[in-house]
mmCIF file of C-alpha atoms in Angstrom:
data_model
loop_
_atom_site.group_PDB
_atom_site.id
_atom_site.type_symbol
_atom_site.label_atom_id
_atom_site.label_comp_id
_atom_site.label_asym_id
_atom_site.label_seq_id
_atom_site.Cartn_x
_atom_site.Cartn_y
_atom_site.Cartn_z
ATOM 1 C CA UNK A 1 -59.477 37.243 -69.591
ATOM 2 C CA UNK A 2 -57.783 40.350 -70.709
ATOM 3 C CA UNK A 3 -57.867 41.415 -67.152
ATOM 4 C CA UNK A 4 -56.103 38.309 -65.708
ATOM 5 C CA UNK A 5 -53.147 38.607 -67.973
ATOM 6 C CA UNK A 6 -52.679 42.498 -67.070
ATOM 7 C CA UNK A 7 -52.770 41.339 -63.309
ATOM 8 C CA UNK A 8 -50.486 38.545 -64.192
ATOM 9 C CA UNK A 9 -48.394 40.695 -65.861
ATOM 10 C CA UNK A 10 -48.230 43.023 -63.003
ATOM 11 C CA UNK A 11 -47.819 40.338 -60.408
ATOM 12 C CA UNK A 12 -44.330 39.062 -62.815
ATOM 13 C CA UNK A 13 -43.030 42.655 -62.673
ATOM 14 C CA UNK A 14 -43.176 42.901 -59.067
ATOM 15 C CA UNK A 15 -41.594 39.465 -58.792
ATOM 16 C CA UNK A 16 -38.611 40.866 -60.909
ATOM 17 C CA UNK A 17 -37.997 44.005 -58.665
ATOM 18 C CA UNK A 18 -38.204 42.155 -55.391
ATOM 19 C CA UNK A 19 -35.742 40.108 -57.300
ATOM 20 C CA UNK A 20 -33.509 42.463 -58.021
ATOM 21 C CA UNK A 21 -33.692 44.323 -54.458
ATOM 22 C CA UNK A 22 -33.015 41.028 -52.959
ATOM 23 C CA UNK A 23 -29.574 40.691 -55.464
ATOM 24 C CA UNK A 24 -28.750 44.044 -54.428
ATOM 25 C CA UNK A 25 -29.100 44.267 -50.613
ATOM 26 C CA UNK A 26 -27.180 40.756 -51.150
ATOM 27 C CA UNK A 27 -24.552 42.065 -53.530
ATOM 28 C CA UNK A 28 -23.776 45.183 -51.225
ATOM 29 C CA UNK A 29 -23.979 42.949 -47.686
ATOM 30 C CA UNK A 30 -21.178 41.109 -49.429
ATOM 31 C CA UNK A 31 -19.297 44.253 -50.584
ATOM 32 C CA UNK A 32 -19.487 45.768 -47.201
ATOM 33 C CA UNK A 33 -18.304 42.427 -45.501
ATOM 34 C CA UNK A 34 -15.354 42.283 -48.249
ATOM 35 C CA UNK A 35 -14.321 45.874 -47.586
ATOM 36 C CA UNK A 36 -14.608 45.588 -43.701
ATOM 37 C CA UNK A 37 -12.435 42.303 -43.448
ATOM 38 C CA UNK A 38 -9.580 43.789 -45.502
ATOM 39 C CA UNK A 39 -9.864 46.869 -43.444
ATOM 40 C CA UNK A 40 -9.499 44.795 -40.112
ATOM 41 C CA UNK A 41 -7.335 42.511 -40.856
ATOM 42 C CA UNK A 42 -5.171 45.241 -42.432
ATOM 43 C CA UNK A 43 -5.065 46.934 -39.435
ATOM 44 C CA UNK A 44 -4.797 44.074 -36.878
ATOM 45 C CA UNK A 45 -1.364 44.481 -38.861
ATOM 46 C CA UNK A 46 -0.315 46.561 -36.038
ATOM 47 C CA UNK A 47 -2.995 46.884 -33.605
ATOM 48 C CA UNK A 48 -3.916 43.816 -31.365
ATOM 49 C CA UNK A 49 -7.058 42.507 -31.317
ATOM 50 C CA UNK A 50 -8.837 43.659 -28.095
ATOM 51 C CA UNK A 51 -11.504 40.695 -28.003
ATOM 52 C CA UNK A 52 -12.253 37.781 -30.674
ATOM 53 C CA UNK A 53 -15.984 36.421 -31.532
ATOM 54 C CA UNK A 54 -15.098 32.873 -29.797
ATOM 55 C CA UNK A 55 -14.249 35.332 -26.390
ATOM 56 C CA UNK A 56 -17.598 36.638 -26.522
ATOM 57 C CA UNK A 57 -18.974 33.324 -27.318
ATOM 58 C CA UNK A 58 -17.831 31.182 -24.328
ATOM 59 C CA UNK A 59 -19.119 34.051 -21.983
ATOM 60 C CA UNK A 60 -22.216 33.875 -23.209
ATOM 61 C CA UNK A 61 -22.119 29.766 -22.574
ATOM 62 C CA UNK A 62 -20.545 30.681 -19.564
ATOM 63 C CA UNK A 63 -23.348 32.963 -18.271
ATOM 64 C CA UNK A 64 -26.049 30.323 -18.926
ATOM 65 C CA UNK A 65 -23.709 27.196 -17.703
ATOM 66 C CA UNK A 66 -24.953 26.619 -14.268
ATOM 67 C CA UNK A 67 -21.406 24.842 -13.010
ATOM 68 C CA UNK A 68 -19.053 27.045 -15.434
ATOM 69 C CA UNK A 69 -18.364 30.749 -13.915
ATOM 70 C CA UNK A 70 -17.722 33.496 -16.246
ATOM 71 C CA UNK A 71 -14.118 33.864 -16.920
ATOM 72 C CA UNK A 72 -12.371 35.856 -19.642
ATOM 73 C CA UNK A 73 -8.534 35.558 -19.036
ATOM 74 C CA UNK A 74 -6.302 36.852 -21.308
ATOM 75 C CA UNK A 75 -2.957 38.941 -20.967
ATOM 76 C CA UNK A 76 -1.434 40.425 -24.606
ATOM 77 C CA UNK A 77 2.829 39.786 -25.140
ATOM 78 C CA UNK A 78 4.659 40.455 -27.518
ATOM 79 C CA UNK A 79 6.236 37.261 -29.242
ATOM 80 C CA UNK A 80 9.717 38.349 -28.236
ATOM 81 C CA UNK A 81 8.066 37.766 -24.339
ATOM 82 C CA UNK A 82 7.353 34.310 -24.991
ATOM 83 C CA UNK A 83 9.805 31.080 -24.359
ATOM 84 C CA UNK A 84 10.810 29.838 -28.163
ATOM 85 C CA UNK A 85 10.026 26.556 -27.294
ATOM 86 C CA UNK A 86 6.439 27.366 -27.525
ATOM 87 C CA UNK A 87 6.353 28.665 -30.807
ATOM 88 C CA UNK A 88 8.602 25.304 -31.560
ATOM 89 C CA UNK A 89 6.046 23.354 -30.201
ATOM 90 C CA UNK A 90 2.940 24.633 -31.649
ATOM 91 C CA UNK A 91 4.691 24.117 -35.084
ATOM 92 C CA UNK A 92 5.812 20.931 -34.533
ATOM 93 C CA UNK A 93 2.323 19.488 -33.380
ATOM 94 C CA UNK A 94 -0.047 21.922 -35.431
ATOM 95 C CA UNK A 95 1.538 22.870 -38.690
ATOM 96 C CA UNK A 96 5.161 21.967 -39.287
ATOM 97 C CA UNK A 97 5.379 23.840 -43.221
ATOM 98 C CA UNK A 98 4.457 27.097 -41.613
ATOM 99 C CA UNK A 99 7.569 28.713 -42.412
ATOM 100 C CA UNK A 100 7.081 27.538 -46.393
ATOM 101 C CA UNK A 101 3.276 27.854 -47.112
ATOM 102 C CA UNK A 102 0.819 30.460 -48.283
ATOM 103 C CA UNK A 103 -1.945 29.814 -45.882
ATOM 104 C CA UNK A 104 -2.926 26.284 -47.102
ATOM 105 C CA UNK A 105 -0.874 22.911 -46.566
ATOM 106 C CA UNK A 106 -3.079 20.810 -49.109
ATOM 107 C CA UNK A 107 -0.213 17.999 -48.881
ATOM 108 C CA UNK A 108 -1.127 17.792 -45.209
ATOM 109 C CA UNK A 109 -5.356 18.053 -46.143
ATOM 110 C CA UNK A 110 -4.675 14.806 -48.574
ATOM 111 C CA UNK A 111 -2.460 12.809 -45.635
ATOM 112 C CA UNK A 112 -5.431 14.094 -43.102
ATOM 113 C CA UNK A 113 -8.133 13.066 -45.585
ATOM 114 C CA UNK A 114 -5.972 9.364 -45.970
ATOM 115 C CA UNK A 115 -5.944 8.976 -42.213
ATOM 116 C CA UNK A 116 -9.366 9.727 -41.509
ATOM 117 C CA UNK A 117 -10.388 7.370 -44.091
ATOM 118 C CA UNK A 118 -8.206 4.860 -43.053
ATOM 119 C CA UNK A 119 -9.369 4.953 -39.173
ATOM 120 C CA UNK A 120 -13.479 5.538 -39.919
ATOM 121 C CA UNK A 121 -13.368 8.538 -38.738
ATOM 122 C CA UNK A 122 -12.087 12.542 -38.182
ATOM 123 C CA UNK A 123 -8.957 11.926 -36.086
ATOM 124 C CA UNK A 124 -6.911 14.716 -38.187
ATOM 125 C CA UNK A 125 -7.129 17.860 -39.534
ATOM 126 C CA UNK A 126 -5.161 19.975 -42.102
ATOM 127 C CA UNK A 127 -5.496 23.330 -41.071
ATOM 128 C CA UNK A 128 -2.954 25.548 -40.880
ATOM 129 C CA UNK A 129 -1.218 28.096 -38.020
ATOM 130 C CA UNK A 130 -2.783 30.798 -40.269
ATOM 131 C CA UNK A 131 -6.636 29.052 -40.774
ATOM 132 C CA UNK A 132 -6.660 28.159 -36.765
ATOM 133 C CA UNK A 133 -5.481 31.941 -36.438
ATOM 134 C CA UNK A 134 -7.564 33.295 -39.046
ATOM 135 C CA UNK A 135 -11.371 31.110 -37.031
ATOM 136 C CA UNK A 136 -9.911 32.080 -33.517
ATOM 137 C CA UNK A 137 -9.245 35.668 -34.038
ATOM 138 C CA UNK A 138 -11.981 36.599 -36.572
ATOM 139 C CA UNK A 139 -15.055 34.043 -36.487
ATOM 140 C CA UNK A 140 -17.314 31.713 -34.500
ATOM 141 C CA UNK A 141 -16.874 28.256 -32.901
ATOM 142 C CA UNK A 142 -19.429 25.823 -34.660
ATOM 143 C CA UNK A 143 -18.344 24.665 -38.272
ATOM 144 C CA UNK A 144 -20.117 25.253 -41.240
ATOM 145 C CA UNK A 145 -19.194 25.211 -44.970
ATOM 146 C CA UNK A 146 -20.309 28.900 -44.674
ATOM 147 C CA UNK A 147 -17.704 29.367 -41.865
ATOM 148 C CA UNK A 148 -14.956 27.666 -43.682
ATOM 149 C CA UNK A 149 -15.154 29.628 -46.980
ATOM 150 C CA UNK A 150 -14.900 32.824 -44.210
ATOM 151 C CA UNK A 151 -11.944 31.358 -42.881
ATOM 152 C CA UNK A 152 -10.617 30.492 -46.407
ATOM 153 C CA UNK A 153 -11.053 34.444 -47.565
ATOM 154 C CA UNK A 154 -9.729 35.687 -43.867
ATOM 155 C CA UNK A 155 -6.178 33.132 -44.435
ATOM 156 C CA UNK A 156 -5.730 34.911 -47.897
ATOM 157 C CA UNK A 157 -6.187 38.009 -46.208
ATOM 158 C CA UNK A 158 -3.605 37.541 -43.176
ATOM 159 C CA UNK A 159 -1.057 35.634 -45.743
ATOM 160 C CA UNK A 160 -0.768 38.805 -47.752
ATOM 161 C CA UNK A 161 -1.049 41.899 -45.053
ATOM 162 C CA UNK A 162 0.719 39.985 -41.791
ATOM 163 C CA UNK A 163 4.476 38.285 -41.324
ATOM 164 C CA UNK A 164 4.738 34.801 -40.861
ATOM 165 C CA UNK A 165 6.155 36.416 -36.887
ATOM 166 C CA UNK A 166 2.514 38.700 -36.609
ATOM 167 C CA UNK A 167 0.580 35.425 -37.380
ATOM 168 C CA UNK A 168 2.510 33.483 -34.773
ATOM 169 C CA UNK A 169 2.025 36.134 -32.325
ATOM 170 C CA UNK A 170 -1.813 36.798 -32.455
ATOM 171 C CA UNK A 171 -1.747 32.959 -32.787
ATOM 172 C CA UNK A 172 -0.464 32.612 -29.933
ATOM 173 C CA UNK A 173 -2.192 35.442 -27.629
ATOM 174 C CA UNK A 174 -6.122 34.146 -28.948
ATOM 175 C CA UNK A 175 -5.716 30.437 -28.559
ATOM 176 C CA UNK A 176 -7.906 28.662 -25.733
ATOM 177 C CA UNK A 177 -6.029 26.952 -23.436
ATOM 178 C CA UNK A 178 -8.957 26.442 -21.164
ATOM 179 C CA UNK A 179 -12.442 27.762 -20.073
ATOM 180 C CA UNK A 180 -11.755 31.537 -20.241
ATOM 181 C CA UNK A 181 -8.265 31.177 -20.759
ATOM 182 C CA UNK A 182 -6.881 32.914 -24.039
ATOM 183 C CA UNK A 183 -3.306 33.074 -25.264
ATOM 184 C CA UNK A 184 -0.117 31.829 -24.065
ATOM 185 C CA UNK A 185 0.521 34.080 -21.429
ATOM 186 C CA UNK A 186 -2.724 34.266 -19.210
ATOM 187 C CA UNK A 187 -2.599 30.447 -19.921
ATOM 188 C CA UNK A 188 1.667 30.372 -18.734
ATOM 189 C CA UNK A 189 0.248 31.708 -15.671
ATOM 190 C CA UNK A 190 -2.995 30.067 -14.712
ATOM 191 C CA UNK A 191 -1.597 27.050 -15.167
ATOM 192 C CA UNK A 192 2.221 27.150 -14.559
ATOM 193 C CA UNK A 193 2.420 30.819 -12.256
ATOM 194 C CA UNK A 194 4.880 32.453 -14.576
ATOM 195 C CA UNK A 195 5.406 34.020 -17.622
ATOM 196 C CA UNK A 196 5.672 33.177 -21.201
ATOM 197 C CA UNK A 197 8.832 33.655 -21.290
ATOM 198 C CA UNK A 198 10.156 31.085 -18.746
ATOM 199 C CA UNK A 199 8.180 28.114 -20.185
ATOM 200 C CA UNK A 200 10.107 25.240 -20.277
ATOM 201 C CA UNK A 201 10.556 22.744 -23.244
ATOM 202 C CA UNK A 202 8.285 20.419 -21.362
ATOM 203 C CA UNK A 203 5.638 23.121 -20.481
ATOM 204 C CA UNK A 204 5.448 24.066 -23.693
ATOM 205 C CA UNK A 205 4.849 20.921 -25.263
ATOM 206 C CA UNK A 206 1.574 20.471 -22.783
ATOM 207 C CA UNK A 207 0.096 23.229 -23.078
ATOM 208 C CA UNK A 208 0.222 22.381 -26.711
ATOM 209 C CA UNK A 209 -1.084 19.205 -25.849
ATOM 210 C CA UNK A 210 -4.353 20.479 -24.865
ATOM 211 C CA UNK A 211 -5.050 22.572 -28.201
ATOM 212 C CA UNK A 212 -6.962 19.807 -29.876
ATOM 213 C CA UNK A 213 -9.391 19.832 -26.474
ATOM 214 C CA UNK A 214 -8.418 23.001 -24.143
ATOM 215 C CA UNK A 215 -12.023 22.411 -22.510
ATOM 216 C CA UNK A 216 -11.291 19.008 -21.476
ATOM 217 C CA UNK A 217 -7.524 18.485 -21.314
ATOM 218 C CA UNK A 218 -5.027 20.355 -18.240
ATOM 219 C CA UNK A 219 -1.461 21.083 -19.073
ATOM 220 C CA UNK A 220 -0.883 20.953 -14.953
ATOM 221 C CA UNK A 221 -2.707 18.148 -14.096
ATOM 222 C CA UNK A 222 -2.424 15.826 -17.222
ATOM 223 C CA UNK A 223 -4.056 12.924 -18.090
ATOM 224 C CA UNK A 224 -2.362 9.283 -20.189
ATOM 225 C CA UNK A 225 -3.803 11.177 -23.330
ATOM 226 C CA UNK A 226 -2.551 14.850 -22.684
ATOM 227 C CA UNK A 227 0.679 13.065 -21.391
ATOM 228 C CA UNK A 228 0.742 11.262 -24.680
ATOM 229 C CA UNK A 229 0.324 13.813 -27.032
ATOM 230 C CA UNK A 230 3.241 15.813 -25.253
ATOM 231 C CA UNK A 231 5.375 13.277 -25.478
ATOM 232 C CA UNK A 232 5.177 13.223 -29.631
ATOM 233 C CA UNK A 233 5.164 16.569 -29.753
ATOM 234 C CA UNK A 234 8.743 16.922 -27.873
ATOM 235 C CA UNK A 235 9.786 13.894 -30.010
ATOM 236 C CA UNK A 236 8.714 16.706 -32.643
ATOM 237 C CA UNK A 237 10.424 19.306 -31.470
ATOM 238 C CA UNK A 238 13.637 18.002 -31.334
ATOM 239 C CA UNK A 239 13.289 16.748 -35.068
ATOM 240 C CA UNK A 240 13.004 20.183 -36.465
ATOM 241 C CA UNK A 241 15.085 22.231 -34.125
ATOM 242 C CA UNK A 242 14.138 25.681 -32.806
ATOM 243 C CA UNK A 243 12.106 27.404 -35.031
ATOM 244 C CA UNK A 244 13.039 31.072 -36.266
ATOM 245 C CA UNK A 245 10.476 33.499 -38.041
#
């Protein structure tokens, strides 16, 4: 008897210290990932981001797609080097109080969450320039609750260390416009065959057209839908005027 409860006893103690390793490899995995982010993010400040997670992603989908070739297609500008009506246009369609909020529109999360009820199903979304910046330039594709409380600590992050203009401009240089196509300018000339900075008002508008589904949707060849969706957002566009960061 006497021997059971010493063996029972020891058995509890070892519990406790697996325990306790478990809460501390735990505790200093977060740490580490805390400390890291702020130190990237910090100096993504300055320094562009050579490759996201969602580049390295769609290669490897690419690499096992049988009728998809591997593709990565990006070219980095400088936000002075692209046409103002695109950064009009992405604000008008995507997030039209990114000049005045801190990361988060919430008004726009209730109207999206209104909608969506309204319809049956998910046919908006509330998330910001900064959020959409914050998943393409820092995390992975598939959402998650996990993912979204990431993307939640990476928009604080970017609100506080980057300009309204630096979140515009990795915005717009990480964005998939198609399979393998990243940012405004590989996507100007894949599609268009110029540069950035000669989009016109109506080029602009579809190639923001095809944000919601850049696999599916093509700014030169488009569709009722893509042709749609353009439409409203030059409607947009000439509601709020050119925007200035």
């Amino acid at each position: 008897m006497e021997e059971q409860i010493i063996q029972n006893q020891v058995k509890t103690k070892k519990n406790k210290i697996t325990f306790k390793k478990v809460l501390k490899v735990v505790g200093l995995t977060i740490l580490i990932y805390i400390l890291f982010s702020i130190l990237l993010t910090f100096v993504y400040r300055w320094v562009n981001p050579p490759v996201t997670i969602l580049m390295l992603q769609r290669c490897v989908e690419q690499t096992f797609s049988k009728d998809r070739e591997v593709r990565l297609q990006k070219d980095w500008v400088d936000l002075e080097d692209i046409s103002p009506y695109m950064v009009t246009a992405v604000v008008a369609a995507e997030d039209g109080n990114f000049r005045h909020h801190r990361g988060f529109d919430f008004q726009a999360i209730e109207n999206a969450k209104k909608v969506n009820e309204r319809v049956g199903k998910k046919v908006l979304g509330g998330s910001t320039i900064t959020q959409q910046t914050a998943k393409n330039t820092f995390l992975w594709l598939h959402k998650s609750y996990f993912r979204k409380g990431l993307e939640a600590w990476e928009t604080l992050l970017m609100e506080t260390f980057w300009s309204k203009k630096r979140i515009m401009e990795v915005y717009l240089n990480v964005i998939e416009f198609g399979d393998g196509i990243y940012g405004v300018e590989a996507a100007s000339q894949y599609y268009f065959h110029k540069s950035a900075k000669r989009l016109t008002k109506r080029e602009a508008a579809l190639l923001t057209a095809v944000l919601p589904q850049p696999l599916k949707r093509n700014p030169a060849k488009p569709n009722y839908r893509t042709q749609r969706r353009a439409n409203m957002v030059m409607r947009r566009m000439n509601i709020i005027g050119r925007v200035r960061l």
